[in-house]
């Protein structure tokens, strides 16, 4: 059986293509694909628009990419901006920039330092983010840790181990922060309607319902209702309107 000969694609400047299947795609200018793009490796250093779907084993986005269809990766690394109008599916997602989806995001691991936004659900085995998270529906992960740097907002968070923490600057910036007595970090709360998990720790969070086995409410939280099965630890500076232990 004859082996399929797949060529590489390199773009410098501005080019419009019908789509196609390639081994390696490297874009240093501006490219528009009018249908589906299939590749082993995709590297975007400029600006790319895909009118259809994209399927790539490895994608590295240093510039910006706008995908009108579904996105299917084994690994995607976003150092710039990535937007998908439909769903994003990937084994591993790394973000040092801005990742946005108008649909659902499904992955095994996400490691992010930047902004994550999804209009649908976000499902992961392990979710780690330092930055801002905005998910309009559900965020589900077995192990979830978020250090909030902005006004993050999620409708429902579900998982086994959940940690919502306030990001604090380190090193020199932390010293300046204390010397100037600035408290701008305190105002950046995490807003969530419902949190459900086994082990939950939250701080600088405003929630309607927190439900779990073991719950720790750190400083500067406001929770309307807590339902717990084992242990509830509370910081005196936080406000809990109602709590109930389930026997």
GROMACS .gro file of C-alpha atoms in nm:
model
  247
    1UNK     CA    1   0.000   0.000   0.000
    2UNK     CA    2   0.142   0.337  -0.103
    3UNK     CA    3   0.215   0.574   0.183
    4UNK     CA    4   0.029   0.905   0.164
    5UNK     CA    5   0.258   1.197   0.081
    6UNK     CA    6   0.164   1.494   0.298
    7UNK     CA    7   0.340   1.825   0.240
    8UNK     CA    8   0.431   2.104   0.478
    9UNK     CA    9   0.277   2.449   0.454
   10UNK     CA   10   0.462   2.771   0.532
   11UNK     CA   11   0.300   3.111   0.498
   12UNK     CA   12   0.482   3.444   0.498
   13UNK     CA   13   0.256   3.737   0.417
   14UNK     CA   14  -0.117   3.713   0.338
   15UNK     CA   15  -0.277   3.401   0.192
   16UNK     CA   16  -0.629   3.259   0.148
   17UNK     CA   17  -0.656   2.880   0.116
   18UNK     CA   18  -0.942   2.637   0.069
   19UNK     CA   19  -0.820   2.422   0.360
   20UNK     CA   20  -0.654   2.082   0.339
   21UNK     CA   21  -0.431   1.826   0.506
   22UNK     CA   22  -0.068   1.900   0.587
   23UNK     CA   23   0.216   1.761   0.795
   24UNK     CA   24   0.340   2.089   0.948
   25UNK     CA   25   0.174   2.429   0.916
   26UNK     CA   26   0.373   2.742   1.004
   27UNK     CA   27   0.212   3.083   0.971
   28UNK     CA   28   0.417   3.401   1.008
   29UNK     CA   29   0.178   3.638   0.837
   30UNK     CA   30  -0.199   3.627   0.792
   31UNK     CA   31  -0.384   3.317   0.671
   32UNK     CA   32  -0.748   3.235   0.605
   33UNK     CA   33  -0.860   2.873   0.563
   34UNK     CA   34  -1.203   2.856   0.400
   35UNK     CA   35  -1.274   2.500   0.519
   36UNK     CA   36  -1.125   2.235   0.751
   37UNK     CA   37  -0.756   2.226   0.842
   38UNK     CA   38  -0.591   1.894   0.934
   39UNK     CA   39  -0.226   1.879   1.037
   40UNK     CA   40   0.029   1.703   1.252
   41UNK     CA   41   0.172   2.033   1.384
   42UNK     CA   42   0.030   2.385   1.364
   43UNK     CA   43   0.234   2.692   1.461
   44UNK     CA   44   0.082   3.038   1.440
   45UNK     CA   45   0.310   3.340   1.479
   46UNK     CA   46   0.078   3.583   1.305
   47UNK     CA   47  -0.298   3.588   1.253
   48UNK     CA   48  -0.506   3.291   1.138
   49UNK     CA   49  -0.874   3.241   1.066
   50UNK     CA   50  -1.030   2.900   1.004
   51UNK     CA   51  -1.382   2.895   0.861
   52UNK     CA   52  -1.425   2.523   0.934
   53UNK     CA   53  -1.286   2.277   1.189
   54UNK     CA   54  -0.925   2.222   1.292
   55UNK     CA   55  -0.766   1.890   1.384
   56UNK     CA   56  -0.402   1.901   1.486
   57UNK     CA   57  -0.193   1.682   1.715
   58UNK     CA   58   0.022   1.972   1.835
   59UNK     CA   59  -0.076   2.338   1.813
   60UNK     CA   60   0.132   2.634   1.932
   61UNK     CA   61  -0.033   2.974   1.913
   62UNK     CA   62   0.209   3.264   1.953
   63UNK     CA   63  -0.015   3.509   1.769
   64UNK     CA   64  -0.392   3.475   1.729
   65UNK     CA   65  -0.625   3.213   1.586
   66UNK     CA   66  -1.002   3.232   1.529
   67UNK     CA   67  -1.178   2.901   1.464
   68UNK     CA   68  -1.538   2.897   1.344
   69UNK     CA   69  -1.585   2.521   1.385
   70UNK     CA   70  -1.477   2.256   1.635
   71UNK     CA   71  -1.118   2.230   1.758
   72UNK     CA   72  -0.954   1.892   1.816
   73UNK     CA   73  -0.598   1.875   1.953
   74UNK     CA   74  -0.376   1.635   2.141
   75UNK     CA   75  -0.182   1.929   2.286
   76UNK     CA   76  -0.242   2.300   2.244
   77UNK     CA   77  -0.022   2.575   2.385
   78UNK     CA   78  -0.158   2.929   2.374
   79UNK     CA   79   0.091   3.211   2.424
   80UNK     CA   80  -0.127   3.465   2.247
   81UNK     CA   81  -0.502   3.447   2.171
   82UNK     CA   82  -0.719   3.149   2.074
   83UNK     CA   83  -1.094   3.164   2.008
   84UNK     CA   84  -1.323   2.880   1.900
   85UNK     CA   85  -1.686   2.941   1.804
   86UNK     CA   86  -1.774   2.580   1.890
   87UNK     CA   87  -1.607   2.317   2.110
   88UNK     CA   88  -1.243   2.264   2.207
   89UNK     CA   89  -1.124   1.907   2.273
   90UNK     CA   90  -0.767   1.837   2.382
   91UNK     CA   91  -0.571   1.600   2.603
   92UNK     CA   92  -0.353   1.884   2.733
   93UNK     CA   93  -0.403   2.261   2.730
   94UNK     CA   94  -0.139   2.513   2.834
   95UNK     CA   95  -0.223   2.882   2.838
   96UNK     CA   96   0.005   3.181   2.886
   97UNK     CA   97  -0.237   3.417   2.716
   98UNK     CA   98  -0.610   3.411   2.640
   99UNK     CA   99  -0.826   3.105   2.561
  100UNK     CA  100  -1.194   3.150   2.469
  101UNK     CA  101  -1.467   2.912   2.356
  102UNK     CA  102  -1.828   2.983   2.265
  103UNK     CA  103  -1.903   2.614   2.325
  104UNK     CA  104  -1.768   2.348   2.560
  105UNK     CA  105  -1.407   2.274   2.652
  106UNK     CA  106  -1.303   1.914   2.726
  107UNK     CA  107  -0.951   1.816   2.832
  108UNK     CA  108  -0.755   1.596   3.070
  109UNK     CA  109  -0.518   1.865   3.200
  110UNK     CA  110  -0.519   2.243   3.176
  111UNK     CA  111  -0.233   2.454   3.311
  112UNK     CA  112  -0.308   2.822   3.265
  113UNK     CA  113  -0.153   3.159   3.344
  114UNK     CA  114  -0.390   3.410   3.190
  115UNK     CA  115  -0.757   3.423   3.091
  116UNK     CA  116  -1.000   3.134   3.041
  117UNK     CA  117  -1.350   3.199   2.909
  118UNK     CA  118  -1.619   2.952   2.798
  119UNK     CA  119  -1.988   3.004   2.722
  120UNK     CA  120  -2.056   2.633   2.769
  121UNK     CA  121  -1.918   2.376   3.012
  122UNK     CA  122  -1.553   2.321   3.098
  123UNK     CA  123  -1.460   1.960   3.184
  124UNK     CA  124  -1.112   1.850   3.297
  125UNK     CA  125  -0.942   1.590   3.513
  126UNK     CA  126  -0.702   1.852   3.649
  127UNK     CA  127  -0.766   2.228   3.629
  128UNK     CA  128  -0.497   2.474   3.740
  129UNK     CA  129  -0.511   2.846   3.668
  130UNK     CA  130  -0.346   3.164   3.785
  131UNK     CA  131  -0.549   3.445   3.633
  132UNK     CA  132  -0.912   3.507   3.542
  133UNK     CA  133  -1.175   3.239   3.481
  134UNK     CA  134  -1.521   3.308   3.339
  135UNK     CA  135  -1.743   3.009   3.258
  136UNK     CA  136  -2.113   3.065   3.197
  137UNK     CA  137  -2.226   2.709   3.273
  138UNK     CA  138  -2.036   2.437   3.464
  139UNK     CA  139  -1.671   2.391   3.555
  140UNK     CA  140  -1.605   2.026   3.643
  141UNK     CA  141  -1.267   1.886   3.748
  142UNK     CA  142  -1.143   1.611   3.979
  143UNK     CA  143  -0.873   1.842   4.115
  144UNK     CA  144  -0.924   2.216   4.074
  145UNK     CA  145  -0.703   2.505   4.187
  146UNK     CA  146  -0.756   2.868   4.087
  147UNK     CA  147  -0.556   3.169   4.202
  148UNK     CA  148  -0.786   3.454   4.109
  149UNK     CA  149  -0.627   3.767   3.960
  150UNK     CA  150  -0.947   3.920   3.824
  151UNK     CA  151  -1.321   3.916   3.884
  152UNK     CA  152  -1.362   3.549   3.797
  153UNK     CA  153  -1.715   3.415   3.764
  154UNK     CA  154  -1.853   3.062   3.723
  155UNK     CA  155  -2.211   2.937   3.741
  156UNK     CA  156  -2.136   2.596   3.900
  157UNK     CA  157  -1.811   2.435   4.015
  158UNK     CA  158  -1.804   2.060   4.076
  159UNK     CA  159  -1.515   1.833   4.171
  160UNK     CA  160  -1.341   1.619   4.427
  161UNK     CA  161  -1.078   1.867   4.554
  162UNK     CA  162  -1.156   2.237   4.503
  163UNK     CA  163  -0.932   2.531   4.597
  164UNK     CA  164  -1.030   2.890   4.518
  165UNK     CA  165  -0.762   3.130   4.635
  166UNK     CA  166  -0.669   3.494   4.601
  167UNK     CA  167  -0.358   3.569   4.400
  168UNK     CA  168  -0.098   3.772   4.585
  169UNK     CA  169   0.206   3.932   4.420
  170UNK     CA  170   0.541   3.794   4.529
  171UNK     CA  171   0.890   3.929   4.582
  172UNK     CA  172   0.948   4.299   4.522
  173UNK     CA  173   0.584   4.364   4.424
  174UNK     CA  174   0.465   4.215   4.752
  175UNK     CA  175   0.693   4.450   4.949
  176UNK     CA  176   0.567   4.756   4.758
  177UNK     CA  177   0.211   4.636   4.811
  178UNK     CA  178   0.262   4.633   5.189
  179UNK     CA  179   0.458   4.959   5.205
  180UNK     CA  180   0.192   5.153   5.016
  181UNK     CA  181  -0.087   4.984   5.212
  182UNK     CA  182  -0.274   4.911   4.891
  183UNK     CA  183  -0.566   4.670   4.912
  184UNK     CA  184  -0.665   4.649   4.547
  185UNK     CA  185  -0.621   4.268   4.553
  186UNK     CA  186  -0.891   4.236   4.817
  187UNK     CA  187  -1.159   4.368   4.584
  188UNK     CA  188  -1.098   4.098   4.324
  189UNK     CA  189  -1.347   3.835   4.433
  190UNK     CA  190  -1.441   3.502   4.282
  191UNK     CA  191  -1.816   3.496   4.205
  192UNK     CA  192  -1.986   3.156   4.185
  193UNK     CA  193  -2.346   3.042   4.225
  194UNK     CA  194  -2.289   2.681   4.340
  195UNK     CA  195  -1.981   2.489   4.458
  196UNK     CA  196  -2.009   2.112   4.507
  197UNK     CA  197  -1.718   1.887   4.607
  198UNK     CA  198  -1.562   1.654   4.862
  199UNK     CA  199  -1.284   1.877   4.994
  200UNK     CA  200  -1.344   2.250   4.946
  201UNK     CA  201  -1.130   2.550   5.038
  202UNK     CA  202  -1.235   2.902   4.937
  203UNK     CA  203  -1.117   3.254   5.015
  204UNK     CA  204  -1.214   3.595   4.872
  205UNK     CA  205  -1.520   3.425   4.723
  206UNK     CA  206  -1.885   3.520   4.700
  207UNK     CA  207  -2.112   3.216   4.661
  208UNK     CA  208  -2.481   3.134   4.689
  209UNK     CA  209  -2.442   2.765   4.781
  210UNK     CA  210  -2.141   2.563   4.898
  211UNK     CA  211  -2.204   2.191   4.942
  212UNK     CA  212  -1.945   1.928   5.038
  213UNK     CA  213  -1.796   1.676   5.279
  214UNK     CA  214  -1.517   1.887   5.428
  215UNK     CA  215  -1.538   2.266   5.381
  216UNK     CA  216  -1.301   2.543   5.485
  217UNK     CA  217  -1.413   2.903   5.446
  218UNK     CA  218  -1.109   3.129   5.440
  219UNK     CA  219  -1.099   3.506   5.476
  220UNK     CA  220  -1.318   3.759   5.299
  221UNK     CA  221  -1.594   3.523   5.185
  222UNK     CA  222  -1.968   3.573   5.169
  223UNK     CA  223  -2.180   3.256   5.141
  224UNK     CA  224  -2.560   3.242   5.148
  225UNK     CA  225  -2.591   2.872   5.234
  226UNK     CA  226  -2.349   2.594   5.334
  227UNK     CA  227  -2.437   2.226   5.349
  228UNK     CA  228  -2.167   1.990   5.482
  229UNK     CA  229  -2.139   1.625   5.581
  230UNK     CA  230  -1.823   1.610   5.792
  231UNK     CA  231  -1.628   1.926   5.888
  232UNK     CA  232  -1.684   2.300   5.849
  233UNK     CA  233  -1.399   2.538   5.931
  234UNK     CA  234  -1.475   2.911   5.930
  235UNK     CA  235  -1.276   3.232   5.929
  236UNK     CA  236  -1.426   3.496   6.156
  237UNK     CA  237  -1.398   3.767   5.890
  238UNK     CA  238  -1.623   3.579   5.649
  239UNK     CA  239  -2.002   3.595   5.636
  240UNK     CA  240  -2.213   3.278   5.631
  241UNK     CA  241  -2.586   3.342   5.628
  242UNK     CA  242  -2.701   2.984   5.684
  243UNK     CA  243  -2.531   2.649   5.746
  244UNK     CA  244  -2.658   2.293   5.781
  245UNK     CA  245  -2.478   1.970   5.875
  246UNK     CA  246  -2.620   1.663   5.704
  247UNK     CA  247  -2.622   1.357   5.930
   0.00000   0.00000   0.00000
